[in-house]
Amino acid sequence: MNRTEKPFSSYSGYLALTVVVMLAIFAFLLLRGFQPVLAAACVLVAVFLAPGLYMLQPNESAILTLFGQYIGTDRSEGLRWAFPLYRKQRLSLRARNLNAPTLKVNDKRGNPVEISAAIVWRVQDTAQAIFDVDDFERYVAVQAEAAIRHLASRYAYDDGEDLAKGEMTLRSGMDEVSLALRSELQERFKAAGVETVDAKLTHLAYAPEIAQVMLRRQQAEAIVSARSRIVHGAVSMVESALNALAEREIVELDAERKAAMVSNLLVVLCSDKETQPIVNTGTLYN
């Protein structure tokens, strides 16, 4: 059965404390006036009222029950008083941090990755937190781990040819992934009356057993991408050079000389080392 929080209006503890002190004074005066029965009555009333006093700090609540029945939640501050037979259980409403342990899970491609997150949460509904789950702090920790594992399995660690264009990954979409994690945590924490304030990934890496292999793969992809850009740029420069020579009529080149020029320029532009010029003292045909 899901319970919802009920507000409880307590009384000023200072007024109750004043009454208790006055009763103690009256009891003392009555005792000196040789009226022990009335003095005892005042003492009994004071002793009965005193346990109803309790103190609440800012962002702290008290859940009140009577013989196992939920009465309400007091969210006021300072010295308060309620019926002495009420059982008062304090519960902090402050934001709390949960640093999830580093988990090893498989991403969308099945590659093992290490992932962890920092989660900020607070109790929103005190009745649900106390009565709907056995231990809400343990519940939060377990559900956070389950949410992180589920999130990691929904996305690939990094971009690849097998992914659709523009598909979000754990590495490239950190902000979006964090929002998705926060949304899933909120849905999971709802049963315990807990609110997710913030959630961020704090660690993301390939598992050690495949880290070196994946690093070489990333380096190879980077080299191929860089070479592709270099070749594309070199072809554009060669084309511009040939067009400029033809437009200005500086020299006439037949197909064979154009091929030789293109070959030489591409070697110079695409080489990753310094090239040494060779002066041809003859002709292309000798």
Short mmCIF file of C-alpha atoms in Angstrom, two decimals:
data_model
loop_
_atom_site.label_atom_id
_atom_site.label_comp_id
_atom_site.label_asym_id
_atom_site.label_seq_id
_atom_site.Cartn_x
_atom_site.Cartn_y
_atom_site.Cartn_z
CA MET A 1 0.00 0.00 0.00
CA ASN A 2 1.47 3.33 -1.08
CA ARG A 3 1.28 6.03 1.56
CA THR A 4 1.52 9.75 1.00
CA GLU A 5 2.83 12.28 3.45
CA LYS A 6 0.28 14.01 5.71
CA PRO A 7 1.20 17.37 7.25
CA PHE A 8 1.08 17.56 11.03
CA SER A 9 0.68 20.80 12.97
CA SER A 10 2.56 20.70 16.25
CA TYR A 11 2.43 23.23 19.07
CA SER A 12 5.05 25.68 20.24
CA GLY A 13 7.53 23.90 22.44
CA TYR A 14 8.32 27.07 24.35
CA LEU A 15 4.72 27.33 25.56
CA ALA A 16 4.73 23.67 26.59
CA LEU A 17 8.08 24.11 28.34
CA THR A 18 6.68 27.09 30.25
CA VAL A 19 3.70 25.01 31.38
CA VAL A 20 6.01 22.20 32.56
CA VAL A 21 8.18 24.64 34.52
CA MET A 22 5.13 26.33 36.08
CA LEU A 23 3.73 22.95 37.15
CA ALA A 24 7.05 22.10 38.77
CA ILE A 25 6.99 25.41 40.66
CA PHE A 26 3.39 24.85 41.77
CA ALA A 27 4.27 21.37 42.96
CA PHE A 28 7.12 22.78 45.05
CA LEU A 29 4.88 25.47 46.58
CA LEU A 30 2.11 22.98 47.28
CA LEU A 31 4.58 20.64 48.89
CA ARG A 32 5.73 23.42 51.20
CA GLY A 33 2.08 24.19 51.95
CA PHE A 34 1.59 20.62 53.12
CA GLN A 35 -0.62 19.61 50.17
CA PRO A 36 1.24 16.53 48.91
CA VAL A 37 -1.66 15.16 46.89
CA LEU A 38 -1.96 18.26 44.72
CA ALA A 39 1.82 18.50 44.50
CA ALA A 40 2.01 14.90 43.28
CA ALA A 41 -0.71 15.61 40.72
CA CYS A 42 1.24 18.59 39.34
CA VAL A 43 4.41 16.48 39.13
CA LEU A 44 2.61 13.70 37.28
CA VAL A 45 1.13 16.14 34.77
CA ALA A 46 4.56 17.75 34.22
CA VAL A 47 6.20 14.34 33.78
CA PHE A 48 3.49 13.36 31.28
CA LEU A 49 3.83 16.57 29.22
CA ALA A 50 7.66 16.75 29.15
CA PRO A 51 8.26 13.83 26.70
CA GLY A 52 6.14 15.64 24.12
CA LEU A 53 8.94 18.20 23.61
CA TYR A 54 11.29 17.71 20.65
CA MET A 55 13.67 19.83 18.58
CA LEU A 56 13.75 20.07 14.77
CA GLN A 57 16.62 21.59 12.80
CA PRO A 58 16.13 23.34 9.43
CA ASN A 59 15.45 20.79 6.67
CA GLU A 60 14.58 18.14 9.23
CA SER A 61 11.24 16.43 9.77
CA ALA A 62 9.59 14.25 12.39
CA ILE A 63 7.35 11.32 11.47
CA LEU A 64 4.75 10.79 14.19
CA THR A 65 3.05 7.45 14.85
CA LEU A 66 0.71 6.23 17.57
CA PHE A 67 0.74 2.49 18.31
CA GLY A 68 1.85 1.74 14.74
CA GLN A 69 -0.59 4.14 13.07
CA TYR A 70 0.84 6.95 10.95
CA ILE A 71 -0.34 10.33 12.28
CA GLY A 72 1.56 12.81 10.12
CA THR A 73 4.86 14.52 9.38
CA ASP A 74 6.01 17.69 11.13
CA ARG A 75 8.26 19.88 8.94
CA SER A 76 8.39 22.89 11.27
CA GLU A 77 11.59 24.17 12.92
CA GLY A 78 12.72 24.81 16.47
CA LEU A 79 11.33 23.53 19.78
CA ARG A 80 7.99 21.79 19.21
CA TRP A 81 5.48 19.83 21.28
CA ALA A 82 3.09 17.03 20.36
CA PHE A 83 1.04 14.48 22.25
CA PRO A 84 3.55 12.62 24.46
CA LEU A 85 2.42 9.15 23.39
CA TYR A 86 3.29 9.90 19.76
CA ARG A 87 6.48 8.19 18.62
CA LYS A 88 8.67 10.74 16.85
CA GLN A 89 11.16 9.57 14.22
CA ARG A 90 13.48 12.24 12.84
CA LEU A 91 14.32 12.25 9.13
CA SER A 92 16.68 14.61 7.32
CA LEU A 93 15.37 16.44 4.25
CA ARG A 94 18.80 17.71 3.20
CA ALA A 95 20.41 16.83 -0.12
CA ARG A 96 22.68 13.78 0.02
CA ASN A 97 25.48 12.54 -2.22
CA LEU A 98 25.85 9.02 -3.52
CA ASN A 99 29.14 8.17 -5.22
CA ALA A 100 28.29 5.00 -7.08
CA PRO A 101 31.13 2.46 -7.24
CA THR A 102 32.90 1.86 -10.53
CA LEU A 103 30.94 -0.83 -12.36
CA LYS A 104 32.08 -3.08 -15.19
CA VAL A 105 29.26 -3.50 -17.72
CA ASN A 106 28.86 -4.26 -21.41
CA ASP A 107 27.90 -1.41 -23.71
CA LYS A 108 25.57 -1.68 -26.69
CA ARG A 109 28.29 -3.36 -28.78
CA GLY A 110 29.06 -5.84 -26.03
CA ASN A 111 32.41 -4.26 -25.15
CA PRO A 112 33.21 -4.21 -21.41
CA VAL A 113 33.43 -0.67 -20.05
CA GLU A 114 33.93 0.85 -16.62
CA ILE A 115 31.40 3.47 -15.54
CA SER A 116 30.45 5.31 -12.36
CA ALA A 117 28.32 8.31 -11.42
CA ALA A 118 27.74 10.87 -8.68
CA ILE A 119 24.10 11.27 -7.67
CA VAL A 120 22.54 14.01 -5.55
CA TRP A 121 19.21 13.06 -3.97
CA ARG A 122 16.88 14.03 -1.14
CA VAL A 123 13.78 12.67 0.56
CA GLN A 124 10.65 14.23 -0.91
CA ASP A 125 7.86 12.16 0.67
CA THR A 126 8.71 11.08 4.21
CA ALA A 127 5.82 8.63 4.51
CA GLN A 128 6.91 6.69 1.43
CA ALA A 129 10.56 6.71 2.50
CA ILE A 130 9.76 5.24 5.93
CA PHE A 131 6.77 2.97 5.30
CA ASP A 132 6.94 1.86 1.64
CA VAL A 133 10.52 0.52 1.62
CA ASP A 134 12.48 -1.29 4.30
CA ASP A 135 15.66 0.83 4.12
CA PHE A 136 15.38 3.78 1.75
CA GLU A 137 19.15 4.53 1.77
CA ARG A 138 19.97 0.96 0.75
CA TYR A 139 17.13 1.10 -1.77
CA VAL A 140 18.63 4.22 -3.36
CA ALA A 141 22.09 2.62 -3.62
CA VAL A 142 20.78 -0.59 -5.23
CA GLN A 143 18.49 1.19 -7.68
CA ALA A 144 21.26 3.62 -8.64
CA GLU A 145 23.56 0.72 -9.54
CA ALA A 146 20.78 -0.94 -11.57
CA ALA A 147 20.05 2.30 -13.42
CA ILE A 148 23.72 2.85 -14.31
CA ARG A 149 24.05 -0.71 -15.62
CA HIS A 150 20.89 -0.37 -17.70
CA LEU A 151 22.01 3.00 -19.08
CA ALA A 152 25.43 1.71 -20.14
CA SER A 153 23.85 -1.19 -22.04
CA ARG A 154 21.66 1.20 -24.07
CA TYR A 155 24.52 3.14 -25.66
CA ALA A 156 27.79 2.34 -27.36
CA TYR A 157 30.96 3.66 -25.77
CA ASP A 158 32.19 5.49 -28.87
CA ASP A 159 31.29 6.17 -32.50
CA GLY A 160 31.73 3.44 -35.08
CA GLU A 161 30.80 2.33 -38.57
CA ASP A 162 28.12 -0.01 -37.23
CA LEU A 163 26.18 2.87 -35.64
CA ALA A 164 23.63 5.05 -37.37
CA LYS A 165 24.77 8.54 -38.29
CA GLY A 166 24.23 10.93 -35.40
CA GLU A 167 23.50 8.16 -32.87
CA MET A 168 24.38 9.22 -29.34
CA THR A 169 27.19 7.42 -27.52
CA LEU A 170 28.39 7.43 -23.93
CA ARG A 171 31.51 9.37 -24.83
CA SER A 172 30.12 11.94 -27.26
CA GLY A 173 26.81 12.63 -25.48
CA MET A 174 27.82 13.00 -21.84
CA ASP A 175 25.23 15.71 -21.11
CA GLU A 176 22.39 13.82 -22.79
CA VAL A 177 23.41 10.58 -21.10
CA SER A 178 23.44 12.34 -17.72
CA LEU A 179 19.92 13.64 -18.35
CA ALA A 180 18.78 10.15 -19.31
CA LEU A 181 20.35 8.76 -16.13
CA ARG A 182 18.62 11.39 -14.00
CA SER A 183 15.26 10.62 -15.61
CA GLU A 184 15.63 6.88 -15.04
CA LEU A 185 16.74 7.39 -11.45
CA GLN A 186 13.74 9.60 -10.76
CA GLU A 187 11.43 6.89 -12.06
CA ARG A 188 13.13 4.23 -9.92
CA PHE A 189 13.30 6.39 -6.77
CA LYS A 190 9.63 7.36 -6.95
CA ALA A 191 8.55 4.28 -4.97
CA ALA A 192 10.70 5.40 -2.02
CA GLY A 193 9.58 9.03 -2.05
CA VAL A 194 13.05 10.17 -3.11
CA GLU A 195 13.82 13.01 -5.55
CA THR A 196 16.84 13.00 -7.88
CA VAL A 197 18.44 16.44 -7.73
CA ASP A 198 21.36 15.79 -10.09
CA ALA A 199 23.25 12.92 -11.69
CA LYS A 200 26.58 13.06 -13.54
CA LEU A 201 28.95 10.44 -14.89
CA THR A 202 32.27 10.63 -13.05
CA HIS A 203 34.21 7.82 -14.73
CA LEU A 204 33.98 6.28 -18.19
CA ALA A 205 36.61 4.06 -19.78
CA TYR A 206 37.13 0.76 -21.53
CA ALA A 207 37.82 -2.17 -19.22
CA PRO A 208 41.58 -2.84 -18.74
CA GLU A 209 41.49 -6.09 -20.72
CA ILE A 210 40.50 -4.32 -23.95
CA ALA A 211 41.78 -0.80 -23.28
CA GLN A 212 45.01 -1.21 -25.31
CA VAL A 213 43.22 -2.82 -28.24
CA MET A 214 40.61 -0.07 -28.34
CA LEU A 215 43.33 2.59 -28.05
CA ARG A 216 45.10 1.19 -31.12
CA ARG A 217 41.76 1.09 -32.92
CA GLN A 218 41.08 4.74 -32.11
CA GLN A 219 44.59 5.69 -33.21
CA ALA A 220 44.13 3.82 -36.49
CA GLU A 221 40.78 5.54 -37.11
CA ALA A 222 42.37 8.91 -36.37
CA ILE A 223 45.23 8.22 -38.80
CA VAL A 224 42.84 7.12 -41.55
CA SER A 225 40.68 10.19 -41.02
CA ALA A 226 43.72 12.49 -41.09
CA ARG A 227 45.11 10.84 -44.24
CA SER A 228 41.74 11.20 -45.94
CA ARG A 229 41.67 14.92 -45.20
CA ILE A 230 45.25 15.33 -46.40
CA VAL A 231 44.58 13.53 -49.68
CA HIS A 232 41.38 15.49 -50.26
CA GLY A 233 43.20 18.76 -49.64
CA ALA A 234 46.15 17.75 -51.83
CA VAL A 235 43.88 16.86 -54.76
CA SER A 236 42.17 20.24 -54.46
CA MET A 237 45.54 22.04 -54.44
CA VAL A 238 46.79 20.11 -57.48
CA GLU A 239 43.57 20.87 -59.35
CA SER A 240 43.90 24.56 -58.52
CA ALA A 241 47.54 24.57 -59.70
CA LEU A 242 46.70 22.94 -63.03
CA ASN A 243 43.76 25.29 -63.62
CA ALA A 244 45.91 28.33 -62.80
CA LEU A 245 48.64 27.22 -65.25
CA ALA A 246 46.07 26.65 -67.98
CA GLU A 247 44.25 29.96 -67.43
CA ARG A 248 47.43 32.07 -67.39
CA GLU A 249 48.95 30.11 -70.29
CA ILE A 250 52.27 29.90 -68.48
CA VAL A 251 53.12 26.52 -69.91
CA GLU A 252 51.38 23.95 -72.04
CA LEU A 253 51.26 20.49 -70.55
CA ASP A 254 50.23 17.35 -72.32
CA ALA A 255 48.52 14.49 -70.53
CA GLU A 256 51.78 12.74 -69.65
CA ARG A 257 53.38 15.88 -68.18
CA LYS A 258 50.19 16.61 -66.22
CA ALA A 259 50.29 13.09 -64.82
CA ALA A 260 53.93 13.54 -63.78
CA MET A 261 53.16 16.89 -62.18
CA VAL A 262 50.18 15.48 -60.33
CA SER A 263 52.27 12.55 -59.09
CA ASN A 264 55.07 14.80 -57.83
CA LEU A 265 52.73 17.25 -56.13
CA LEU A 266 50.77 14.50 -54.41
CA VAL A 267 53.99 12.93 -53.13
CA VAL A 268 55.13 16.28 -51.71
CA LEU A 269 51.77 17.21 -50.21
CA CYS A 270 50.82 13.81 -48.80
CA SER A 271 54.18 12.73 -47.44
CA ASP A 272 54.57 12.82 -43.67
CA LYS A 273 58.30 13.51 -44.04
CA GLU A 274 60.27 16.31 -45.64
CA THR A 275 60.87 15.73 -49.34
CA GLN A 276 64.12 16.44 -51.16
CA PRO A 277 63.75 18.10 -54.58
CA ILE A 278 65.51 16.47 -57.54
CA VAL A 279 66.42 18.73 -60.45
CA ASN A 280 65.91 17.09 -63.82
CA THR A 281 68.57 18.49 -66.19
CA GLY A 282 67.17 16.64 -69.16
CA THR A 283 63.64 16.26 -70.43
CA LEU A 284 60.78 14.07 -69.39
CA TYR A 285 61.45 11.81 -72.37
CA ASN A 286 65.22 11.49 -71.98
#
